[in-house]
């Protein structure tokens, strides 16, 4: 099986931190894969909130995740403070990708690279909609 590779951006427009909780640890004694995806979700919510958006209201549209990919680089342990740098890229008519660089805050060791694909969605109409212009003007402008 071919390995997944994520071409990570050089610059990030947002950074947040969160601790590795005891509930984030798996039987191997390190940060679990499901906890990494949960951290990515929390980082995305914080990123959007920094622009006064929510996942259900971005200029009147919602987002829906179409895919996700995580490449693990190093272990994370209980008590570690994880810095998550976030940015957007790879825009199309209906959405974009959100990139996440997870690093140990103390050692700067990269823990994981992650990417989630999103499209904009109208839950009332149950259909995909175009990227809202206000979103493109604020967030997308930083990454283009």
PDB file of C-alpha atoms in Angstrom:
ATOM      1  CA  UNK A   1       0.000   0.000   0.000  1.00  0.00           C
ATOM      2  CA  UNK A   2       1.303   3.440  -0.922  1.00  0.00           C
ATOM      3  CA  UNK A   3       1.924   5.807   1.958  1.00  0.00           C
ATOM      4  CA  UNK A   4      -0.142   8.990   2.224  1.00  0.00           C
ATOM      5  CA  UNK A   5       1.823  12.188   1.720  1.00  0.00           C
ATOM      6  CA  UNK A   6       0.461  15.620   2.512  1.00  0.00           C
ATOM      7  CA  UNK A   7       2.234  18.569   0.905  1.00  0.00           C
ATOM      8  CA  UNK A   8       2.140  20.939   3.854  1.00  0.00           C
ATOM      9  CA  UNK A   9       2.128  24.708   3.321  1.00  0.00           C
ATOM     10  CA  UNK A  10       5.038  26.838   4.435  1.00  0.00           C
ATOM     11  CA  UNK A  11       2.940  29.474   6.226  1.00  0.00           C
ATOM     12  CA  UNK A  12       0.004  29.248   8.611  1.00  0.00           C
ATOM     13  CA  UNK A  13      -2.504  31.959   9.423  1.00  0.00           C
ATOM     14  CA  UNK A  14      -3.662  30.690  12.838  1.00  0.00           C
ATOM     15  CA  UNK A  15      -2.194  28.886  15.826  1.00  0.00           C
ATOM     16  CA  UNK A  16      -3.777  27.336  18.899  1.00  0.00           C
ATOM     17  CA  UNK A  17      -2.626  25.062  21.701  1.00  0.00           C
ATOM     18  CA  UNK A  18      -4.184  22.198  23.582  1.00  0.00           C
ATOM     19  CA  UNK A  19      -2.926  19.656  26.098  1.00  0.00           C
ATOM     20  CA  UNK A  20      -2.784  15.920  25.589  1.00  0.00           C
ATOM     21  CA  UNK A  21      -5.319  14.643  28.113  1.00  0.00           C
ATOM     22  CA  UNK A  22      -5.200  11.235  29.747  1.00  0.00           C
ATOM     23  CA  UNK A  23      -8.286  10.287  27.716  1.00  0.00           C
ATOM     24  CA  UNK A  24      -6.254  11.024  24.541  1.00  0.00           C
ATOM     25  CA  UNK A  25      -3.812   8.200  25.314  1.00  0.00           C
ATOM     26  CA  UNK A  26      -4.204   4.743  23.764  1.00  0.00           C
ATOM     27  CA  UNK A  27      -3.037   1.330  24.969  1.00  0.00           C
ATOM     28  CA  UNK A  28       0.400   2.018  23.450  1.00  0.00           C
ATOM     29  CA  UNK A  29       0.860   4.835  25.959  1.00  0.00           C
ATOM     30  CA  UNK A  30       0.843   7.637  23.385  1.00  0.00           C
ATOM     31  CA  UNK A  31      -1.568  10.026  21.653  1.00  0.00           C
ATOM     32  CA  UNK A  32      -4.267   8.010  19.876  1.00  0.00           C
ATOM     33  CA  UNK A  33      -5.295   8.468  16.272  1.00  0.00           C
ATOM     34  CA  UNK A  34      -8.901   9.320  17.160  1.00  0.00           C
ATOM     35  CA  UNK A  35      -7.659  11.980  19.590  1.00  0.00           C
ATOM     36  CA  UNK A  36      -5.591  13.563  16.807  1.00  0.00           C
ATOM     37  CA  UNK A  37      -8.702  13.848  14.648  1.00  0.00           C
ATOM     38  CA  UNK A  38     -10.607  15.357  17.603  1.00  0.00           C
ATOM     39  CA  UNK A  39      -7.813  17.892  18.128  1.00  0.00           C
ATOM     40  CA  UNK A  40      -7.962  18.794  14.439  1.00  0.00           C
ATOM     41  CA  UNK A  41     -11.718  19.330  14.737  1.00  0.00           C
ATOM     42  CA  UNK A  42     -11.268  21.579  17.784  1.00  0.00           C
ATOM     43  CA  UNK A  43      -8.528  23.545  15.988  1.00  0.00           C
ATOM     44  CA  UNK A  44     -10.835  24.041  12.975  1.00  0.00           C
ATOM     45  CA  UNK A  45     -13.628  25.354  15.222  1.00  0.00           C
ATOM     46  CA  UNK A  46     -11.212  27.757  16.943  1.00  0.00           C
ATOM     47  CA  UNK A  47      -9.840  28.882  13.569  1.00  0.00           C
ATOM     48  CA  UNK A  48     -13.309  29.638  12.239  1.00  0.00           C
ATOM     49  CA  UNK A  49     -14.280  31.344  15.507  1.00  0.00           C
ATOM     50  CA  UNK A  50     -11.322  33.702  15.111  1.00  0.00           C
ATOM     51  CA  UNK A  51     -13.234  35.047  12.075  1.00  0.00           C
ATOM     52  CA  UNK A  52     -16.577  34.987  13.949  1.00  0.00           C
ATOM     53  CA  UNK A  53     -17.708  31.944  11.949  1.00  0.00           C
ATOM     54  CA  UNK A  54     -19.035  28.577  13.061  1.00  0.00           C
ATOM     55  CA  UNK A  55     -19.159  25.339  11.107  1.00  0.00           C
ATOM     56  CA  UNK A  56     -22.903  25.891  10.683  1.00  0.00           C
ATOM     57  CA  UNK A  57     -22.753  29.573   9.750  1.00  0.00           C
ATOM     58  CA  UNK A  58     -20.146  30.916   7.381  1.00  0.00           C
ATOM     59  CA  UNK A  59     -21.820  33.789   5.589  1.00  0.00           C
ATOM     60  CA  UNK A  60     -25.068  31.803   5.809  1.00  0.00           C
ATOM     61  CA  UNK A  61     -23.602  28.513   4.593  1.00  0.00           C
ATOM     62  CA  UNK A  62     -22.381  25.517   6.560  1.00  0.00           C
ATOM     63  CA  UNK A  63     -19.399  23.294   5.942  1.00  0.00           C
ATOM     64  CA  UNK A  64     -19.259  19.562   5.633  1.00  0.00           C
ATOM     65  CA  UNK A  65     -16.063  17.528   5.727  1.00  0.00           C
ATOM     66  CA  UNK A  66     -15.520  15.463   2.595  1.00  0.00           C
ATOM     67  CA  UNK A  67     -12.307  13.718   3.594  1.00  0.00           C
ATOM     68  CA  UNK A  68      -9.466  13.707   6.060  1.00  0.00           C
ATOM     69  CA  UNK A  69      -5.872  12.531   6.057  1.00  0.00           C
ATOM     70  CA  UNK A  70      -3.355  12.284   8.880  1.00  0.00           C
ATOM     71  CA  UNK A  71       0.319  11.434   8.647  1.00  0.00           C
ATOM     72  CA  UNK A  72       1.885  10.638  12.011  1.00  0.00           C
ATOM     73  CA  UNK A  73       5.413  11.929  12.547  1.00  0.00           C
ATOM     74  CA  UNK A  74       6.153  11.360  16.260  1.00  0.00           C
ATOM     75  CA  UNK A  75       4.498  10.307  19.479  1.00  0.00           C
ATOM     76  CA  UNK A  76       2.627  12.622  21.790  1.00  0.00           C
ATOM     77  CA  UNK A  77       2.304  11.865  25.495  1.00  0.00           C
ATOM     78  CA  UNK A  78       0.016  12.756  28.379  1.00  0.00           C
ATOM     79  CA  UNK A  79       0.778  16.278  29.562  1.00  0.00           C
ATOM     80  CA  UNK A  80       2.375  17.442  26.305  1.00  0.00           C
ATOM     81  CA  UNK A  81       1.187  20.808  25.059  1.00  0.00           C
ATOM     82  CA  UNK A  82       0.381  20.516  21.347  1.00  0.00           C
ATOM     83  CA  UNK A  83       0.619  23.555  19.102  1.00  0.00           C
ATOM     84  CA  UNK A  84      -1.677  23.305  16.093  1.00  0.00           C
ATOM     85  CA  UNK A  85      -0.982  25.655  13.204  1.00  0.00           C
ATOM     86  CA  UNK A  86      -3.833  26.011  10.716  1.00  0.00           C
ATOM     87  CA  UNK A  87      -4.308  27.430   7.221  1.00  0.00           C
ATOM     88  CA  UNK A  88      -6.445  26.904   4.127  1.00  0.00           C
ATOM     89  CA  UNK A  89      -5.531  26.109   0.524  1.00  0.00           C
ATOM     90  CA  UNK A  90      -6.446  24.222  -2.656  1.00  0.00           C
ATOM     91  CA  UNK A  91      -9.623  26.176  -3.336  1.00  0.00           C
ATOM     92  CA  UNK A  92     -12.263  25.126  -5.815  1.00  0.00           C
ATOM     93  CA  UNK A  93     -15.758  26.341  -6.634  1.00  0.00           C
ATOM     94  CA  UNK A  94     -17.341  24.566  -3.657  1.00  0.00           C
ATOM     95  CA  UNK A  95     -14.673  24.373  -0.958  1.00  0.00           C
ATOM     96  CA  UNK A  96     -11.068  24.059   0.041  1.00  0.00           C
ATOM     97  CA  UNK A  97      -8.645  22.065   2.154  1.00  0.00           C
ATOM     98  CA  UNK A  98      -7.702  22.968   5.706  1.00  0.00           C
ATOM     99  CA  UNK A  99      -4.168  22.068   6.800  1.00  0.00           C
ATOM    100  CA  UNK A 100      -3.032  21.355  10.362  1.00  0.00           C
ATOM    101  CA  UNK A 101       0.532  21.063  11.646  1.00  0.00           C
ATOM    102  CA  UNK A 102       0.617  19.483  15.119  1.00  0.00           C
ATOM    103  CA  UNK A 103       3.852  19.999  17.062  1.00  0.00           C
ATOM    104  CA  UNK A 104       5.070  19.509  20.603  1.00  0.00           C
ATOM    105  CA  UNK A 105       5.111  23.068  21.977  1.00  0.00           C
ATOM    106  CA  UNK A 106       8.128  22.432  24.218  1.00  0.00           C
ATOM    107  CA  UNK A 107      10.370  20.503  21.817  1.00  0.00           C
ATOM    108  CA  UNK A 108       9.044  21.727  18.421  1.00  0.00           C
ATOM    109  CA  UNK A 109       8.956  18.084  17.251  1.00  0.00           C
ATOM    110  CA  UNK A 110       6.255  17.575  14.636  1.00  0.00           C
ATOM    111  CA  UNK A 111       3.654  15.094  15.862  1.00  0.00           C
ATOM    112  CA  UNK A 112       1.366  14.971  12.825  1.00  0.00           C
ATOM    113  CA  UNK A 113       0.434  16.541   9.517  1.00  0.00           C
ATOM    114  CA  UNK A 114      -3.277  16.617   8.764  1.00  0.00           C
ATOM    115  CA  UNK A 115      -5.617  17.852   6.081  1.00  0.00           C
ATOM    116  CA  UNK A 116      -9.398  17.973   5.885  1.00  0.00           C
ATOM    117  CA  UNK A 117     -11.343  18.685   2.726  1.00  0.00           C
ATOM    118  CA  UNK A 118     -14.452  20.794   3.181  1.00  0.00           C
ATOM    119  CA  UNK A 119     -17.278  21.889   0.946  1.00  0.00           C
ATOM    120  CA  UNK A 120     -19.921  24.462   1.668  1.00  0.00           C
ATOM    121  CA  UNK A 121     -23.346  23.019   2.236  1.00  0.00           C
ATOM    122  CA  UNK A 122     -26.913  24.259   2.576  1.00  0.00           C
ATOM    123  CA  UNK A 123     -28.585  21.962   5.098  1.00  0.00           C
ATOM    124  CA  UNK A 124     -32.067  23.308   4.265  1.00  0.00           C
ATOM    125  CA  UNK A 125     -31.684  22.454   0.581  1.00  0.00           C
ATOM    126  CA  UNK A 126     -29.438  19.431   1.278  1.00  0.00           C
ATOM    127  CA  UNK A 127     -26.987  20.477  -1.419  1.00  0.00           C
ATOM    128  CA  UNK A 128     -23.481  21.744  -1.962  1.00  0.00           C
ATOM    129  CA  UNK A 129     -23.142  25.491  -2.526  1.00  0.00           C
ATOM    130  CA  UNK A 130     -20.338  27.733  -3.713  1.00  0.00           C
ATOM    131  CA  UNK A 131     -17.680  29.222  -1.452  1.00  0.00           C
ATOM    132  CA  UNK A 132     -19.253  32.330   0.146  1.00  0.00           C
ATOM    133  CA  UNK A 133     -17.646  35.525  -1.123  1.00  0.00           C
ATOM    134  CA  UNK A 134     -17.147  36.881   2.405  1.00  0.00           C
ATOM    135  CA  UNK A 135     -15.228  33.748   3.368  1.00  0.00           C
ATOM    136  CA  UNK A 136     -13.092  34.026   0.253  1.00  0.00           C
ATOM    137  CA  UNK A 137     -12.443  37.711   0.975  1.00  0.00           C
ATOM    138  CA  UNK A 138     -11.330  37.096   4.564  1.00  0.00           C
ATOM    139  CA  UNK A 139      -9.864  33.622   5.051  1.00  0.00           C
ATOM    140  CA  UNK A 140      -9.075  32.556   1.498  1.00  0.00           C
ATOM    141  CA  UNK A 141      -7.241  35.769   0.702  1.00  0.00           C
ATOM    142  CA  UNK A 142      -4.589  34.892   3.308  1.00  0.00           C
ATOM    143  CA  UNK A 143      -3.743  31.603   1.639  1.00  0.00           C
ATOM    144  CA  UNK A 144      -3.836  32.578  -2.029  1.00  0.00           C
TER     145      UNK A 144
END
